[in-house]
Tab-separated table of C-alpha atoms in Angstrom:
chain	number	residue	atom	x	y	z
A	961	UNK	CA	0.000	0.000	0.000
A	962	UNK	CA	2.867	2.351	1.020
A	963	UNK	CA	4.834	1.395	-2.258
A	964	UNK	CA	1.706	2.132	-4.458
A	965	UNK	CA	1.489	5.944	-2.750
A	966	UNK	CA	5.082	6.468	-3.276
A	967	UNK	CA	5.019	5.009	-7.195
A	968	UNK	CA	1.484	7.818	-7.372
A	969	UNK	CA	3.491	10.875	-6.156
A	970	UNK	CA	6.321	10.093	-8.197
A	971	UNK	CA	4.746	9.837	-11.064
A	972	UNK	CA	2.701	12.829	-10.736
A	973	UNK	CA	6.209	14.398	-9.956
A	974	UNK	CA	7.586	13.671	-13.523
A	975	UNK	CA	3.922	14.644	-15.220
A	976	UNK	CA	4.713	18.294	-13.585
A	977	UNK	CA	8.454	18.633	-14.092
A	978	UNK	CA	7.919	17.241	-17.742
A	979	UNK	CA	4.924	19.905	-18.129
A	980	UNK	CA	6.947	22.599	-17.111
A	981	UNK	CA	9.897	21.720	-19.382
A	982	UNK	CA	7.697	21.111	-22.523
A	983	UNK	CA	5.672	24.746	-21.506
A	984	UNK	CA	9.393	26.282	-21.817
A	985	UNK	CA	10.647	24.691	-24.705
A	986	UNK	CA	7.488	25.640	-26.517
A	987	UNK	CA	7.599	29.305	-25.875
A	988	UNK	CA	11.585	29.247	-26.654
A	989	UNK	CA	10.839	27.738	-29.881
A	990	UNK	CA	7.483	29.890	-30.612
A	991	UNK	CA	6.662	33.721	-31.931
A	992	UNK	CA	5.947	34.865	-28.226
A	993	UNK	CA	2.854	36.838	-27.278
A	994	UNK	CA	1.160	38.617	-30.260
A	995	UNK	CA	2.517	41.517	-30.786
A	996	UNK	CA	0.686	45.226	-29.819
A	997	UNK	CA	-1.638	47.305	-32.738
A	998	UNK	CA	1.000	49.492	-34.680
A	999	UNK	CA	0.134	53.138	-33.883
A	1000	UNK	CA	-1.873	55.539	-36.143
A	1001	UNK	CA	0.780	57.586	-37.352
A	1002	UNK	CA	2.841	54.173	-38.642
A	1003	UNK	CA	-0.944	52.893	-39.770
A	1004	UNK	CA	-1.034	55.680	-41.978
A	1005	UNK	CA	2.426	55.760	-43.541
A	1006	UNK	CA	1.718	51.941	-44.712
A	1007	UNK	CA	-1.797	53.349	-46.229
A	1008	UNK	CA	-1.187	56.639	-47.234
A	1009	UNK	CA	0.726	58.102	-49.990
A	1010	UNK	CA	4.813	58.545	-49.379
A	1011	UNK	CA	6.254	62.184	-48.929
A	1012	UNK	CA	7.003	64.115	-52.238
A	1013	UNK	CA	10.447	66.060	-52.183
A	1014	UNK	CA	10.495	69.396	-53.889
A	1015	UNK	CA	12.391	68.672	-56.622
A	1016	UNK	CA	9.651	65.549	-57.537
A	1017	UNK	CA	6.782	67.736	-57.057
A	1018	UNK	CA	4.870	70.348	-59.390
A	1019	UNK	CA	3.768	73.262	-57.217
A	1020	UNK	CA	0.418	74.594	-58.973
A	1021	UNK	CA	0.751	78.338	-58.403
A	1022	UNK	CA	-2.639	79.185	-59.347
A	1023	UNK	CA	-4.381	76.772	-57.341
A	1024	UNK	CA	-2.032	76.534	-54.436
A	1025	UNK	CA	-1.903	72.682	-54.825
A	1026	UNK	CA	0.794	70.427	-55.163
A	1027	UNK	CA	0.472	67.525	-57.909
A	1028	UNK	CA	2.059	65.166	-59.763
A	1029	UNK	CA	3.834	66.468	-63.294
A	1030	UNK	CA	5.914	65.614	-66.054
A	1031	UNK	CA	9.185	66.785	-64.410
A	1032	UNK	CA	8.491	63.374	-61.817
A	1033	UNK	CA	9.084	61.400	-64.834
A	1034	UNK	CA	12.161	63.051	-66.022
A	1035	UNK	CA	13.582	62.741	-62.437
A	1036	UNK	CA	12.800	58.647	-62.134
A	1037	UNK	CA	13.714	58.455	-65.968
A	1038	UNK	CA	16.811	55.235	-66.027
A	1039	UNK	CA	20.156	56.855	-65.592
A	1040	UNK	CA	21.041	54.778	-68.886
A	1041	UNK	CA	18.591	56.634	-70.817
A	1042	UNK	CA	19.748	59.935	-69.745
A	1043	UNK	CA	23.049	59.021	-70.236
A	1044	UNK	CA	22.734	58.286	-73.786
A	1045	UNK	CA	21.130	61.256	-74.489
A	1046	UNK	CA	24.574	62.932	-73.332
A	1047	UNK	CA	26.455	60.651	-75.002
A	1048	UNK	CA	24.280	61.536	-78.492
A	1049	UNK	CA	24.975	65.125	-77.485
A	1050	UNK	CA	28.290	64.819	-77.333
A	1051	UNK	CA	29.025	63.424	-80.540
A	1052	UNK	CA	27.080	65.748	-82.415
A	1053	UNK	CA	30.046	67.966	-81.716
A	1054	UNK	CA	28.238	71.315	-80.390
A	1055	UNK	CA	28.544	70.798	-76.542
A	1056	UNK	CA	24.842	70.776	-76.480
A	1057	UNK	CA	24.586	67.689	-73.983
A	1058	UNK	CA	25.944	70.089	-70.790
A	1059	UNK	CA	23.503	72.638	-71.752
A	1060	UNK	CA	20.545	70.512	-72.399
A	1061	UNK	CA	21.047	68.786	-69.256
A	1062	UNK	CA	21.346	72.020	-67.415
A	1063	UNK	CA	17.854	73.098	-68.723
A	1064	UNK	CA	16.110	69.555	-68.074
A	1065	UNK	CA	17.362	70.328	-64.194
A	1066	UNK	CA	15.574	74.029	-64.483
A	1067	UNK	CA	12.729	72.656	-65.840
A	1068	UNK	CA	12.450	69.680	-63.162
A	1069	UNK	CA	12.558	72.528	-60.073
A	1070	UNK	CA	10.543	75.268	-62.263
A	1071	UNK	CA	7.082	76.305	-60.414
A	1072	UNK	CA	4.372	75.252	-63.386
A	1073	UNK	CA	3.176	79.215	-63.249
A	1074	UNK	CA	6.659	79.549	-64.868
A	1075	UNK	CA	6.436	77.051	-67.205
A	1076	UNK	CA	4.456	79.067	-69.951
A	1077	UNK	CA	5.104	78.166	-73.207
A	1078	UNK	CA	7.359	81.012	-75.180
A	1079	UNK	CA	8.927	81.850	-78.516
A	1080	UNK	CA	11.758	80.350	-79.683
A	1081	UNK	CA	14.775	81.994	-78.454
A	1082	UNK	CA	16.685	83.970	-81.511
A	1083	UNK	CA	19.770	82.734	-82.940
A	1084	UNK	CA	22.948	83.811	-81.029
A	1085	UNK	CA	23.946	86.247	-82.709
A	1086	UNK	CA	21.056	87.896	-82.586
A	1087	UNK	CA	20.901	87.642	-78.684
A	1088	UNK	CA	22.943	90.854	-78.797
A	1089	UNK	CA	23.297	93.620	-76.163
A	1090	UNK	CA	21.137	96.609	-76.833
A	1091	UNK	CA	24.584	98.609	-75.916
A	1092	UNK	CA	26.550	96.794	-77.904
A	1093	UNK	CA	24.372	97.369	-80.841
A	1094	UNK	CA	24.115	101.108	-80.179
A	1095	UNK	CA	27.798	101.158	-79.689
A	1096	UNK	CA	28.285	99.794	-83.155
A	1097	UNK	CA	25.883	101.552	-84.894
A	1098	UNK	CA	26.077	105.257	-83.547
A	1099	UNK	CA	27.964	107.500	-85.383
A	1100	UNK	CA	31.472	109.273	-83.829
A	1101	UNK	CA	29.145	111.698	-81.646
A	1102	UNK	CA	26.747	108.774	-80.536
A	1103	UNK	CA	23.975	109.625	-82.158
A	1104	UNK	CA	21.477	106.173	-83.592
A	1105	UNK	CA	18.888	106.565	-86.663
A	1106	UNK	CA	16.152	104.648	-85.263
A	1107	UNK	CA	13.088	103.114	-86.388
A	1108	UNK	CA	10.299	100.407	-85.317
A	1109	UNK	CA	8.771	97.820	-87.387
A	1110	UNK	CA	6.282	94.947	-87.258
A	1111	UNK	CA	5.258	91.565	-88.622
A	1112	UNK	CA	2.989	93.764	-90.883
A	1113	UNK	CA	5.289	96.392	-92.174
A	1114	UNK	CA	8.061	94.637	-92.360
A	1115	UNK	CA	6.836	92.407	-94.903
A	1116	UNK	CA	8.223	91.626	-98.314
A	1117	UNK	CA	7.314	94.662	-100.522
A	1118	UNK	CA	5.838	96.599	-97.712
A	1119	UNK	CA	7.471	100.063	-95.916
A	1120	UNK	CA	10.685	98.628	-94.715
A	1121	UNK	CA	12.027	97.829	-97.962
A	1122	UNK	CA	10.481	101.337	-99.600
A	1123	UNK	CA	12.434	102.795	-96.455
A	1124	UNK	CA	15.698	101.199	-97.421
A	1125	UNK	CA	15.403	102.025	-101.122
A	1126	UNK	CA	14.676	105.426	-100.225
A	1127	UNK	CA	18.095	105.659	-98.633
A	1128	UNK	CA	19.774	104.273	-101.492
A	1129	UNK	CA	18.190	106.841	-104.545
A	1130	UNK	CA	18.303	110.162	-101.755
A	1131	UNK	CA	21.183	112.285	-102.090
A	1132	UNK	CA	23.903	111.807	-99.562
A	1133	UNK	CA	21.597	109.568	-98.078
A	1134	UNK	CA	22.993	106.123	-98.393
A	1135	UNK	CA	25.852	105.807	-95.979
A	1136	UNK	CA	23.440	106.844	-92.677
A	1137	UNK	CA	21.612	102.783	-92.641
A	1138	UNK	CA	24.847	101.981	-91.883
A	1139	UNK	CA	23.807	104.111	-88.408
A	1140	UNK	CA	20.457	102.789	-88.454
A	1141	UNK	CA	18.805	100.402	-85.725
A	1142	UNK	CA	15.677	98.648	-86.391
A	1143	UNK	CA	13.743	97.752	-83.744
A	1144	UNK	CA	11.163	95.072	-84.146
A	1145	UNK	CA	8.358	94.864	-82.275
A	1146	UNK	CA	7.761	90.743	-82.951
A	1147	UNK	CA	10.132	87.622	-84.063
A	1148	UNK	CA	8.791	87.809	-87.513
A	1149	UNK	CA	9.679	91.011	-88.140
A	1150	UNK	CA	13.013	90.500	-86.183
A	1151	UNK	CA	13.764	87.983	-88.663
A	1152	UNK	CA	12.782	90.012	-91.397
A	1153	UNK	CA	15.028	92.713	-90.397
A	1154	UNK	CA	18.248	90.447	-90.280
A	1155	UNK	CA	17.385	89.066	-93.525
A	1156	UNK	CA	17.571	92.777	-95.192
A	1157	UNK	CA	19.705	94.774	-92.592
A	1158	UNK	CA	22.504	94.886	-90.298
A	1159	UNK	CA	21.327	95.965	-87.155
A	1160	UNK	CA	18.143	94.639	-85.297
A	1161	UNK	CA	17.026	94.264	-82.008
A	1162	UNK	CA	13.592	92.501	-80.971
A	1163	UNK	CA	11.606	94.642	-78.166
A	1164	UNK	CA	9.876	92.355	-76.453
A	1165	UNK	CA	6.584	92.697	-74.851
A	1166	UNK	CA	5.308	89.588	-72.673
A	1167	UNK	CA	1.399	89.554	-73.277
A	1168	UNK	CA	1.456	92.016	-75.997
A	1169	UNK	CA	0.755	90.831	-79.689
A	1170	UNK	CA	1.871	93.812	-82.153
A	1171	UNK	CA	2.559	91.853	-85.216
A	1172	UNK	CA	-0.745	92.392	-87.170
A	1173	UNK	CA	-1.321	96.348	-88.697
A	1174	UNK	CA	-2.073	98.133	-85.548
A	1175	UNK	CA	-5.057	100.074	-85.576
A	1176	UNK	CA	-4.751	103.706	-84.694
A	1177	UNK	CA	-5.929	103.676	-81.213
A	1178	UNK	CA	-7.456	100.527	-81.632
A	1179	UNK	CA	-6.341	97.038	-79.984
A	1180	UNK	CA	-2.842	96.999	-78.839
A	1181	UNK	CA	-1.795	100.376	-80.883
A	1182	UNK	CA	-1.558	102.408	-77.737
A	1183	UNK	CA	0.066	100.154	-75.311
A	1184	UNK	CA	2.930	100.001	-78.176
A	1185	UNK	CA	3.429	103.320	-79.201
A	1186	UNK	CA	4.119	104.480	-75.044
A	1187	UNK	CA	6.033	101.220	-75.048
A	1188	UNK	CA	8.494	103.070	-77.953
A	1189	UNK	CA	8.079	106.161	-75.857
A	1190	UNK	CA	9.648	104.242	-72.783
A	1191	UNK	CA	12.127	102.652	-75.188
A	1192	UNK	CA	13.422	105.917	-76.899
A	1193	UNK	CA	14.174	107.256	-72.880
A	1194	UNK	CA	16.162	104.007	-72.497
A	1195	UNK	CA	18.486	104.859	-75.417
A	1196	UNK	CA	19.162	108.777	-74.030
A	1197	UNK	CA	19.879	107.019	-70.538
A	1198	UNK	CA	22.495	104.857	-72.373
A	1199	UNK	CA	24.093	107.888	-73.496
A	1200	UNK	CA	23.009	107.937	-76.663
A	1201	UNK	CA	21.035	110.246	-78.994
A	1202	UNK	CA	19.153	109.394	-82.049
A	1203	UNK	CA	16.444	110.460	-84.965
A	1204	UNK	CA	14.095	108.064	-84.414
A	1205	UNK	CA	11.822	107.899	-88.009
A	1206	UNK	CA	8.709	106.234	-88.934
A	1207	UNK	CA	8.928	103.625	-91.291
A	1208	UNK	CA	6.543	104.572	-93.436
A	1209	UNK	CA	8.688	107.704	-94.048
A	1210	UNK	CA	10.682	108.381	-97.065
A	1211	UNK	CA	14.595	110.098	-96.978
A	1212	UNK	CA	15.793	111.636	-99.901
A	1213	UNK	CA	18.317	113.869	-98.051
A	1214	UNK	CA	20.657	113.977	-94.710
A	1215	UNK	CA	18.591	115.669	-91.968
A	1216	UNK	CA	21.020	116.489	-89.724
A	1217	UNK	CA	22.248	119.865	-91.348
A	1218	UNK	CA	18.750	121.350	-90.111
A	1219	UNK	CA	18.973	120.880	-87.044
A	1220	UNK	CA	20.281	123.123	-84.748
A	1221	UNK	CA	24.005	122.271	-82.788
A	1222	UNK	CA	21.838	123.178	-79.087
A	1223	UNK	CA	18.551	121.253	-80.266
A	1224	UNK	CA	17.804	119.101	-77.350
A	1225	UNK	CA	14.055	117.582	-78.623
A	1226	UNK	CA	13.001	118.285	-82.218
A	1227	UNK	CA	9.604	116.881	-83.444
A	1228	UNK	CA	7.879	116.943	-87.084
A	1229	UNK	CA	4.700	118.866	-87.685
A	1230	UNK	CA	1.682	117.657	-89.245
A	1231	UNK	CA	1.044	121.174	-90.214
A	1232	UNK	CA	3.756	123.949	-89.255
A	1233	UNK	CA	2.921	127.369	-88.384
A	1234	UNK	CA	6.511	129.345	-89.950
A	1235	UNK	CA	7.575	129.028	-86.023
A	1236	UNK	CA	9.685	126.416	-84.724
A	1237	UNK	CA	9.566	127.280	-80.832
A	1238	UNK	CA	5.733	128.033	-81.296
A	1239	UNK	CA	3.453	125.219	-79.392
A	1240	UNK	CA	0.931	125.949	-81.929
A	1241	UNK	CA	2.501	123.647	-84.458
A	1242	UNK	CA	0.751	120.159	-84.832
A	1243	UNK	CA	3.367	117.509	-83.404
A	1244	UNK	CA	3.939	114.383	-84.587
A	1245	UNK	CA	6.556	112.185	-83.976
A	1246	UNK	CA	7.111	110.557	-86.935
A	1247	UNK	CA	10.112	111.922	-86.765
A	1248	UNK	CA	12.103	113.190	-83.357
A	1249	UNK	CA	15.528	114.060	-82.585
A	1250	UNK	CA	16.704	113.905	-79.254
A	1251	UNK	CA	19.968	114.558	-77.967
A	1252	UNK	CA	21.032	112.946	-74.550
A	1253	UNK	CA	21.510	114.918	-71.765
A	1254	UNK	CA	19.999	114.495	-68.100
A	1255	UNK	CA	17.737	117.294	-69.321
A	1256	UNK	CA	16.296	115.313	-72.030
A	1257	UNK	CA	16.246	112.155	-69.651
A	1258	UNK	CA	14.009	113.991	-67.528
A	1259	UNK	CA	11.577	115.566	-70.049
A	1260	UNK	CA	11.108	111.915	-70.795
A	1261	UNK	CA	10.077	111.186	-67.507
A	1262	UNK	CA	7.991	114.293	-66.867
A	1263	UNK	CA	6.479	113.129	-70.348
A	1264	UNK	CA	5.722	109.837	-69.355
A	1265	UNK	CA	4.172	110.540	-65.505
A	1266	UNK	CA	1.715	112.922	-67.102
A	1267	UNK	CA	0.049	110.239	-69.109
A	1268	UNK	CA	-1.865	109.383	-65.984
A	1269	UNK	CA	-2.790	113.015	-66.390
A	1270	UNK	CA	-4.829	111.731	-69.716
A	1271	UNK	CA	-5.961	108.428	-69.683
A	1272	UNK	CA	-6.523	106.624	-72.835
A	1273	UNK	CA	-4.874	108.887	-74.818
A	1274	UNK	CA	-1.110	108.475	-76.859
A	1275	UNK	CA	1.902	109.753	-76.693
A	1276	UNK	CA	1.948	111.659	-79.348
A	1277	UNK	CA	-1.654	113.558	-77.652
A	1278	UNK	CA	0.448	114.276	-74.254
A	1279	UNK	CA	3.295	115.733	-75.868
A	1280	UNK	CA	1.071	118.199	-77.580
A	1281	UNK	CA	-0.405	118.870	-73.920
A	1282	UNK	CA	2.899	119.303	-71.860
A	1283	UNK	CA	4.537	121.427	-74.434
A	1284	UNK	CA	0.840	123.817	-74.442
A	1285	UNK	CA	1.404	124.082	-70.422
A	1286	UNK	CA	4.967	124.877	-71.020
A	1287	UNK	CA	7.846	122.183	-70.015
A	1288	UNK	CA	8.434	122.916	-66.154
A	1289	UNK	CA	11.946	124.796	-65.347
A	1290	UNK	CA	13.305	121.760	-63.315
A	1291	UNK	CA	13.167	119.666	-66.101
A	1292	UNK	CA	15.124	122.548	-68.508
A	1293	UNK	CA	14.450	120.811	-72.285
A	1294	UNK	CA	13.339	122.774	-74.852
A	1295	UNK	CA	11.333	121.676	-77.663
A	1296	UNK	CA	11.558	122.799	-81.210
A	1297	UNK	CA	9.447	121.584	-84.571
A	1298	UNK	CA	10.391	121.270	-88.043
A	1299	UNK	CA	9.421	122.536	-90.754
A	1300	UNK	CA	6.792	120.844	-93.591
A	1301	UNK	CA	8.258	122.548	-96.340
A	1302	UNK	CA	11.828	120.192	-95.447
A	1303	UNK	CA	10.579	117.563	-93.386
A	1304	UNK	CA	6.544	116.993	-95.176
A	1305	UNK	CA	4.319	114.613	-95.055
A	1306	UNK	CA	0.392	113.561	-96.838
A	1307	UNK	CA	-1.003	116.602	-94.723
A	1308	UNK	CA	1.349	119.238	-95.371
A	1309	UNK	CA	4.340	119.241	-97.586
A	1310	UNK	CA	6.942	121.255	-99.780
A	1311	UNK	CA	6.519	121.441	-103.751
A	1312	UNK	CA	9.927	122.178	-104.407
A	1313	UNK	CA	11.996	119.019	-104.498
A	1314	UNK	CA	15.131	121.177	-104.336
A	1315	UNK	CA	14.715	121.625	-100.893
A	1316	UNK	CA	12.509	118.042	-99.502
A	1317	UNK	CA	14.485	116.321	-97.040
A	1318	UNK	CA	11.833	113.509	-96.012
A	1319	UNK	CA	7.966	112.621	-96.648
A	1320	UNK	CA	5.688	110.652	-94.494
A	1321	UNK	CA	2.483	108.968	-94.971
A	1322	UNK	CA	0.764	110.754	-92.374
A	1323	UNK	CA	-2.692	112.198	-92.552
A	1324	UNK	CA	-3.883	108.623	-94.136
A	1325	UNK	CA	-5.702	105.552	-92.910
A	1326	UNK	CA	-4.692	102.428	-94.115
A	1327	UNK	CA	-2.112	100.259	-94.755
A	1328	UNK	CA	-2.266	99.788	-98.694
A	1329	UNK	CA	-3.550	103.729	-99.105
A	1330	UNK	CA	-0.163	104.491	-97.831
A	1331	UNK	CA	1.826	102.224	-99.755
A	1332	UNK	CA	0.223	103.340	-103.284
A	1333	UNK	CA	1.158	106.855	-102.041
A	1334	UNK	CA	4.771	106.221	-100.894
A	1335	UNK	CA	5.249	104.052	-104.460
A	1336	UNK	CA	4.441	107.204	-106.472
A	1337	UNK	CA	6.363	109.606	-104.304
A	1338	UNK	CA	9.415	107.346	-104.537
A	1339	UNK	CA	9.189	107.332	-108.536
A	1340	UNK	CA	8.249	110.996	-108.674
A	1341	UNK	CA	11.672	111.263	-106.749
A	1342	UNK	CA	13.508	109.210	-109.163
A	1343	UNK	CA	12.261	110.935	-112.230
A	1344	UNK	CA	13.191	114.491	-110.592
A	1345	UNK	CA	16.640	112.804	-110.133
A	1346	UNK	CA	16.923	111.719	-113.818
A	1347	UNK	CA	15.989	115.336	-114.693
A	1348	UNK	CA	18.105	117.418	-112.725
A	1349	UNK	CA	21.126	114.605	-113.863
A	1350	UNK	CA	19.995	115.176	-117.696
A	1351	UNK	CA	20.043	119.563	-116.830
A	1352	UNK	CA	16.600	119.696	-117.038
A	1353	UNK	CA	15.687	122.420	-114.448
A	1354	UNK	CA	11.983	122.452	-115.116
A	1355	UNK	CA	9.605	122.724	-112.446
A	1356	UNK	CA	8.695	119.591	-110.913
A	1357	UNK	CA	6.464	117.984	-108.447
A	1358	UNK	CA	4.873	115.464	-106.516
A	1359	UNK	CA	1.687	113.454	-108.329
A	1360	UNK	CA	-1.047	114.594	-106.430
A	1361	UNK	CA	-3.744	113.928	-105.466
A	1362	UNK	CA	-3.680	110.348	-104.723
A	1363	UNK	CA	-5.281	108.516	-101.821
A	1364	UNK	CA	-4.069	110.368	-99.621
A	1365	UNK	CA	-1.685	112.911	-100.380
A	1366	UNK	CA	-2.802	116.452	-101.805
């Protein structure tokens, strides 16, 4: 009986201690105790979308958003892919790779608001200084002919190449486009202008569109011509002075001995008076010589501050109006205004071709009106030529009247 109690609590014994060993081995072998819930923030990550860096990331300026663009895919494109592209640069022997690698970085940090699509850059050489091109064109005393063109005018057949021919049949005329600067107002007429002509510079005007025939003071016509105005006081403050001409204005003689060694600003009359100082005469500035000087800077500015004086009205209007009031003392410019019977034009204009330095197309509406005009004024000019060469001192004259001129 004894023995059979001691054999019982043995056993039980090694059912415990076995128990025990095979509860230890089990969680030594095992995962452990299930792991806690991951917190929110961690939840989230795993869900949610990863963080964008700047430089993978499109910032919409407008809408203050940020979404995915095109410059993600350029920045995950395969190195291998980009680095053939390199490669391909290289070998085509201009160094473009470095260059177009540089501008896929710009683009892949650029804002979207910046990303605006805009015309194609000029050629190099084109790209040139506005100095630079005033330096080489001025003559020894810095002084620029100047003129403005656009898509429309500077077309084949159309006033810029009647303006050049001019130049070439005037007398003593031919040598000053070699001190001429035309500025274009577009890239059409930029291109234009290097095709026929030496010196060229393209104003540019983001948002403005002044290639079509502007209007007068319709659609973008008087936005342009204060943009000149602004552009003319640029040149003075570079130290240089010019004649700035229309294009649609013919030369059959040197201006320059008419005017005055103290002129400071000299404008072209629609209708003179016989008085050059008088404010009564008709400006228009067609034609307008200005010399530089910090005077002249400043009737610039003084002339373009009192346009809020008149809104909606051109240049051409508040020069008439500040030179009426009388130029304030400060600014110390004076103004002077040339004569028709030298310097005419459709509305007024000198007979005698002896003495005609220039004629504009002024006074008339219309784009082919003034052509047909300047055409016969140009051959009435060459067949006065051909007669004074051949001694025939007859008097002469312009056709008139045509569709315009009288």
């Amino acid at each position: 009986m004894t023995k059979s109690a001691t054999s019982l609590l043995l056993g039980a014994a090694l059912a415990t201690v076995f128990f025990l060993l095979y509860t230890s081995v089990c969680r030594d072998l095992g995962d452990g105790p299930p792991k806690s819930s991951p917190p929110r923030w961690a939840h989230a990550q795993e869900q949610g979308t990863a963080t964008v860096t700047p430089a993978t990331r499109v910032v919409d300026a407008e809408q203050g958003t940020g979404r995915p663009g095109r410059q993600e895919e350029e920045v995950v494109a395969p190195r291998e892919e980009k680095q053939t592209k390199d490669e391909a640069a290289s070998r085509s022997g201009h160094g473009g790779g470095s260059v177009e690698q540089q501008q896929n970085q710009r683009r892949i940090v650029m804002p979207t608001s910046q990303q605006k699509e805009t015309p194609s850059s000029p050629p190099q050489r084109q790209q040139q200084d506005l100095g630079e091109l005033l330096r080489r064109a001025a003559t020894p005393d810095k002084t620029v002919l100047m003129t403005a063109i656009n898509e429309a005018w500077a077309a084949p057949g159309s006033f810029l190449d009647l303006f050049l021919e001019s130049f070439r049949h005037g007398e003593g005329t031919e040598h000053l486009v070699r001190h001429l600067l035309v500025v274009a107002m577009d890239g059409r007429a930029f291109e234009r202008c290097n095709a026929v002509h030496q010196f060229c510079y393209w104003f540019r005007v983001d948002g403005m569109d002044f290639a079509a025939e502007q209007s007068y003071m319709k659609g973008d016509y008087l936005e342009m011509m204060w943009r000149r105005n602004r552009f003319q006081q640029t040149i003075l403050e570079l130290g240089f002075s010019f004649l700035f001409t229309d294009v649609d204005i013919l030369w059959f003689r040197s201006p320059f001995p008419h005017l005055s060694p103290d002129a400071q600003v000299v404008m072209s009359s629609d209708f003179f008076v016989g008085d050059p100082t008088s404010p009564g005469n008709y400006p228009n500035g067609g034609l307008l010589y200005v010399r530089s000087s910090a005077s002249t800077v400043r009737f610039y500015e003084h002339w373009q501050s009192s346009r809020a004086r008149f809104p909606g009205k051109h240049e051409q209007f508040v020069f008439d109006r500040i030179v009426k009031e009388g130029v304030p003392p400060h600014v110390g410019a004076t103004v002077r205004f040339l004569d028709t019977g030298h310097f005419g034009g459709f509305c007024q204009h000198g007979k005698e071709l002896g003495r005609v330095v220039t004629m504009h197309a002024n006074c008339c509406v219309g784009l082919q009106n003034k052509l047909f005009d300047l055409r016969n004024v140009l051959e009435d000019w060459k067949t006065y030529k051909e007669r004074v060469a051949a001694g025939n001192m007859d008097y002469f004259s312009w056709r008139v009247p045509g569709r315009c001129i009288h």
